[in-house]
Coordinates of C-alpha atoms and ligand atoms in Angstrom, one line a residue:
X287 CA 0.0 -0.1 0.1
X288 CA 0.6 3.0 -1.4
X289 CA 2.3 6.4 1.7
X290 CA -0.3 5.3 3.9
X291 CA 2.3 7.0 7.0
X292 CA 2.1 10.8 4.8
X293 CA 0.6 13.5 6.4
X294 CA -2.7 14.5 4.0
X295 CA -1.0 17.5 2.1
X296 CA 2.2 15.1 1.2
X297 CA 0.4 13.0 0.1
X298 CA -1.1 15.3 -2.5
X299 CA 2.4 16.8 -3.1
X300 CA 3.4 12.5 -4.5
X301 CA 0.3 11.3 -5.7
X302 CA 1.2 14.3 -7.9
X303 CA 4.8 13.8 -8.7
X304 CA 4.2 10.4 -8.4
X305 CA 1.4 10.8 -11.7
X306 CA 3.8 13.0 -13.5
X307 CA 6.3 10.4 -13.3
X308 CA 4.0 7.9 -14.1
X309 CA 2.9 9.9 -17.4
X310 CA 6.4 10.9 -18.2
X311 CA 7.7 7.2 -18.2
X312 CA 4.6 6.0 -20.3
X313 CA 4.7 8.5 -22.9
X314 CA 1.1 9.7 -22.7
X315 CA -0.5 6.2 -23.0
X316 CA -1.5 6.8 -19.6
X317 CA -4.7 7.9 -19.5
X318 CA -5.6 12.1 -19.1
X319 CA -6.2 12.8 -15.2
X320 CA -9.9 13.4 -15.8
X321 CA -10.7 10.5 -17.8
X322 CA -9.3 8.1 -14.6
X323 CA -11.2 10.6 -12.7
X324 CA -14.6 9.7 -14.5
X325 CA -13.1 6.2 -14.5
X326 CA -12.3 5.9 -11.2
X327 CA -15.1 8.4 -9.5
X328 CA -12.0 9.8 -7.6
X329 CA -11.2 13.1 -8.0
X330 CA -7.3 13.8 -7.8
X331 CA -7.5 17.6 -7.0
X332 CA -9.2 16.6 -3.7
X333 CA -8.1 12.8 -3.4
X334 CA -6.8 14.0 0.3
X335 CA -10.7 13.4 1.4
X336 CA -10.1 9.8 -0.2
X337 CA -6.6 9.4 0.2
X338 CA -7.0 5.6 0.6
X339 CA -9.2 5.3 -2.5
X340 CA -6.5 7.3 -4.6
X341 CA -3.3 4.4 -2.8
X342 CA -5.2 1.6 -4.7
X343 CA -5.7 3.1 -7.6
X344 CA -2.2 4.6 -8.5
X345 CA -0.5 1.4 -6.5
X346 CA -2.4 -0.7 -9.6
X347 CA -1.9 1.9 -11.7
X348 CA 1.4 1.4 -10.6
X349 CA 2.0 -1.9 -11.3
X350 CA 0.0 -2.3 -14.5
X351 CA 2.4 0.4 -15.4
X352 CA 5.5 -2.1 -14.7
X353 CA 3.9 -4.7 -17.2
X354 CA 3.6 -2.3 -20.8
X355 CA 6.6 -0.8 -20.0
X356 CA 8.4 -4.0 -19.5
X357 CA 6.6 -5.2 -22.7
X358 CA 7.1 -2.0 -24.4
X359 CA 11.4 -2.5 -23.2
X360 CA 13.7 -3.1 -26.6
X361 CA 16.8 -5.2 -24.6
X362 CA 18.7 -4.0 -27.3
X363 CA 17.7 -0.1 -27.2
X364 CA 20.7 2.4 -26.4
X365 CA 20.3 5.7 -24.5
X366 CA 21.5 8.3 -25.5
X367 CA 25.6 8.7 -25.2
X368 CA 27.6 11.8 -24.4
X369 CA 31.0 13.4 -25.2
X370 CA 33.1 14.4 -22.3
X371 CA 32.4 18.3 -22.6
X372 CA 28.9 17.6 -21.9
X373 CA 30.1 15.8 -18.1
X374 CA 28.2 18.2 -14.8
X375 CA 30.8 19.0 -12.5
X376 CA 30.6 19.3 -10.3
X377 CA 28.3 16.1 -10.2
X378 CA 24.8 16.5 -8.3
X379 CA 24.8 14.0 -5.1
X380 CA 21.8 12.3 -3.9
X381 CA 20.9 9.8 -1.5
X382 CA 18.1 9.4 1.4
X383 CA 20.1 11.4 3.4
X384 CA 22.9 14.3 3.2
X385 CA 25.9 14.4 1.6
X386 CA 27.5 14.4 5.7
X387 CA 27.1 10.8 5.9
X388 CA 27.7 9.4 3.3
X389 CA 28.8 5.7 4.0
X390 CA 32.9 4.4 4.1
X391 CA 33.3 1.4 2.6
X392 CA 36.7 -0.2 3.1
X393 CA 37.8 -0.7 -0.6
X394 CA 40.2 -3.5 0.9
X395 CA 37.7 -6.1 3.0
X396 CA 35.0 -4.9 1.2
X397 CA 33.4 -8.2 -1.7
X398 CA 29.9 -7.8 -3.2
X399 CA 27.9 -11.3 -2.1
X400 CA 26.1 -13.3 -4.2
X401 CA 23.0 -15.2 -3.1
X402 CA 19.8 -16.7 -4.9
X403 CA 19.5 -18.4 -8.3
X404 CA 23.7 -17.7 -8.7
X405 CA 25.0 -21.1 -9.0
X406 CA 29.3 -20.1 -8.5
X407 CA 28.3 -17.8 -5.2
X408 CA 31.6 -17.5 -4.6
X409 CA 32.4 -14.0 -3.5
X410 CA 34.2 -11.2 -5.2
X411 CA 37.0 -8.5 -4.3
X412 CA 36.9 -5.2 -5.7
X413 CA 40.6 -5.7 -7.6
X414 CA 39.6 -9.1 -9.1
X415 CA 35.7 -6.7 -10.5
X416 CA 38.4 -4.7 -11.7
X417 CA 40.1 -7.6 -13.6
X418 CA 37.4 -7.9 -15.9
X419 CA 36.7 -6.0 -19.7
X420 CA 36.4 -3.1 -18.4
X421 CA 34.2 -0.2 -20.7
X422 CA 33.3 3.2 -20.4
X423 CA 30.1 5.3 -20.8
X424 CA 28.6 8.7 -21.3
X425 CA 25.5 9.0 -20.1
X426 CA 22.7 11.4 -18.5
X427 CA 21.5 10.5 -15.0
X428 CA 18.0 11.3 -14.1
X429 CA 16.7 11.8 -10.7
X430 CA 12.7 11.6 -9.9
X431 CA 13.5 14.8 -7.6
X432 CA 13.8 16.9 -10.6
X433 CA 17.0 17.0 -11.6
X434 CA 19.3 15.3 -14.9
X435 CA 23.4 15.4 -14.9
X436 CA 25.6 13.9 -17.6
X437 CA 28.6 11.3 -16.4
X438 CA 31.0 9.0 -17.1
X439 CA 31.5 6.0 -15.0
X440 CA 33.2 3.1 -16.1
X441 CA 33.0 -1.2 -15.7
X442 CA 32.3 -4.4 -16.1
X443 CA 29.1 -5.7 -18.3
X444 CA 26.5 -6.6 -15.5
X445 CA 24.9 -9.0 -17.9
X446 CA 28.6 -10.4 -18.5
X447 CA 29.0 -11.0 -15.1
X448 CA 25.3 -12.9 -14.7
X449 CA 26.7 -14.9 -17.7
X450 CA 30.3 -16.0 -15.9
X451 CA 29.2 -16.5 -12.3
X452 CA 26.6 -18.5 -13.9
X453 CA 23.3 -16.6 -13.6
X454 CA 19.5 -18.3 -14.3
X455 CA 19.3 -15.2 -16.4
X456 CA 15.8 -16.4 -17.1
X457 CA 15.0 -16.0 -13.8
X458 CA 12.4 -12.7 -13.5
X459 CA 14.7 -10.0 -11.2
X460 CA 18.0 -9.0 -10.2
X461 CA 18.3 -7.6 -6.8
X462 CA 20.4 -5.0 -4.9
X463 CA 21.4 -4.6 -0.7
X464 CA 23.6 -1.9 0.3
X465 CA 26.0 -0.5 3.0
X466 CA 23.2 1.9 3.5
X467 CA 20.8 -0.3 3.7
X468 CA 19.1 1.3 0.5
X469 CA 17.8 -1.6 -2.2
X470 CA 16.9 -2.4 -4.9
X471 CA 15.7 -3.9 -8.1
X472 CA 15.1 -5.0 -11.1
X473 CA 14.2 -6.6 -14.3
X474 CA 16.2 -9.5 -15.9
X475 CA 16.1 -8.2 -19.4
X476 CA 17.7 -4.5 -17.8
X477 CA 20.7 -6.7 -15.9
X478 CA 21.2 -8.1 -19.2
X479 CA 21.5 -4.7 -21.6
X480 CA 24.8 -4.3 -23.1
X481 CA 24.8 -0.2 -21.0
X482 CA 24.0 -2.3 -18.5
X483 CA 27.3 -1.7 -15.4
X484 CA 28.7 -3.2 -12.7
X485 CA 31.0 0.9 -11.8
X486 CA 34.1 1.0 -10.8
X487 CA 35.6 4.0 -12.2
X488 CA 33.4 7.7 -11.9
X489 CA 35.4 9.9 -14.3
X490 CA 38.2 7.3 -15.0
X491 CA 38.1 7.6 -11.8
X492 CA 38.4 5.4 -8.8
X493 CA 34.8 6.2 -7.7
X494 CA 34.7 8.8 -4.8
X495 CA 32.8 7.4 -2.1
X496 CA 29.9 9.4 -2.5
X497 CA 29.4 8.0 -5.6
X498 CA 28.8 4.8 -4.5
X499 CA 32.8 2.6 -3.3
X500 CA 32.8 0.5 -4.1
X501 CA 31.0 -0.5 -6.8
X502 CA 27.5 1.4 -8.1
X503 CA 25.2 -0.8 -11.1
X504 CA 25.0 1.8 -13.2
X505 CA 21.8 1.4 -15.4
X506 CA 21.2 4.9 -17.6
X507 CA 17.7 3.6 -19.2
X508 CA 16.5 4.2 -15.7
X509 CA 16.1 6.9 -13.5
X510 CA 18.2 7.5 -11.3
X511 CA 16.9 5.9 -8.0
X512 CA 17.1 2.5 -9.3
X513 CA 20.7 2.6 -9.8
X514 CA 22.3 1.4 -6.6
X515 CA 25.0 2.3 -4.6
X516 CA 27.8 0.7 -2.2
X517 CA 26.4 -1.9 -3.2
X518 CA 27.0 -5.1 -0.6
X519 CA 25.3 -7.7 -2.0
X520 CA 23.6 -8.7 -5.6
X521 CA 20.8 -11.3 -6.1
X522 CA 18.7 -13.5 -8.7
X523 CA 15.1 -14.6 -8.0
X524 CA 11.6 -15.3 -8.6
X525 CA 10.1 -13.1 -5.5
X526 CA 9.4 -9.9 -6.6
X527 CA 12.4 -7.7 -4.1
X528 CA 10.7 -4.4 -4.3
X529 CA 13.1 -1.5 -3.2
X530 CA 13.9 1.4 -1.0
X531 CA 11.2 4.6 -2.6
X532 CA 9.2 1.4 -4.6
X533 CA 8.5 -0.1 -1.6
X534 CA 7.2 3.9 -0.8
X535 CA 5.3 4.2 -4.1
X536 CA 8.1 5.2 -7.3
X537 CA 6.9 2.8 -9.6
X538 CA 9.1 -0.6 -9.8
X539 CA 10.0 0.0 -13.6
X540 CA 10.9 3.7 -13.4
X541 CA 13.3 2.8 -17.2
X542 CA 12.6 2.8 -20.4
Ligands
MTE277 N1 22.9 2.9 -1.5 C1 22.0 3.9 -2.1 N2 22.1 4.1 -3.4 C2 21.2 5.4 -4.7 C3 20.8 5.9 -3.7 C4 21.0 6.0 -1.6 O1 20.1 6.5 -1.6 N3 21.5 4.7 -1.3 N4 19.8 7.3 -3.5 C5 19.5 6.7 -5.5 C6 19.2 8.2 -6.1 S1 17.4 9.2 -5.5 C7 19.5 8.7 -7.2 S2 19.2 10.3 -7.6 C8 21.0 8.4 -7.0 C9 22.4 9.3 -6.8 O2 23.4 8.9 -6.9 P1 24.8 9.7 -7.5 O3 24.9 10.8 -5.6 O4 25.8 9.4 -7.9 O5 24.2 10.9 -8.0 O6 21.6 7.4 -6.7 C10 21.0 6.4 -5.9 N5 21.5 5.1 -5.9
MO278 MO1 17.2 9.7 -7.4

């Protein structure tokens, strides 16, 4: 259930922003607000009177959108790439806390844990990950909070990594658990997308703590919140894993 704990005005704000995201992501194929009100009998301008009804409708819309978006997702279509001159400097920091609380992970002892539907579950050190074939991308990161910025990330292909460790690539989800208790999950098609990488560098330097040291999963076909930083564990599953923002009502697929 969406946002039950939120006070009414906050709820309305969130409802508006969720509807905006839904609209933007679903490329105008969703119903207009007016049509939705007619269909559902729910007046979105006064959802504060009936927050639970609005919650239910939004949750249903969001689930329906997940399916539609997954069906529309083209596993070979690439996100636009840019040039060095386009990189935003300084690149914005964002997390569910402030920059003074950035988690400091010890790269020397850190290992990426693997679990779920993966044959070879041995944990991976940072050096092992860096020894895999590396590639760079200059892509746009889009945050639901209303900003976007072009950055440069380098690392190894997540799809190649999943195949290497014997992940069941017919499974539905790849989930990520982070050092700061953040978590998120993506559809397998996006995990196997050629631009989805296990990023260990930002602008050709080791990933700085604020951008997710030791690794960030960089997914240019998805919104910023689906790009987990400080990843500690990766798992493959058929059970819907949700995520930090997803569990609070953000559309799960959130990609194109
Ligand atoms: N571990 C972790 N990953 C996270 C977040 C977070 O709070 N914790 N925030 C997400 C959000 S909402 C955004 S916009 C991006 C911000 O990444 P940046 O600091 O590199 O700009 O990280 C995403 N990944
Ligand atoms: Mo974000």
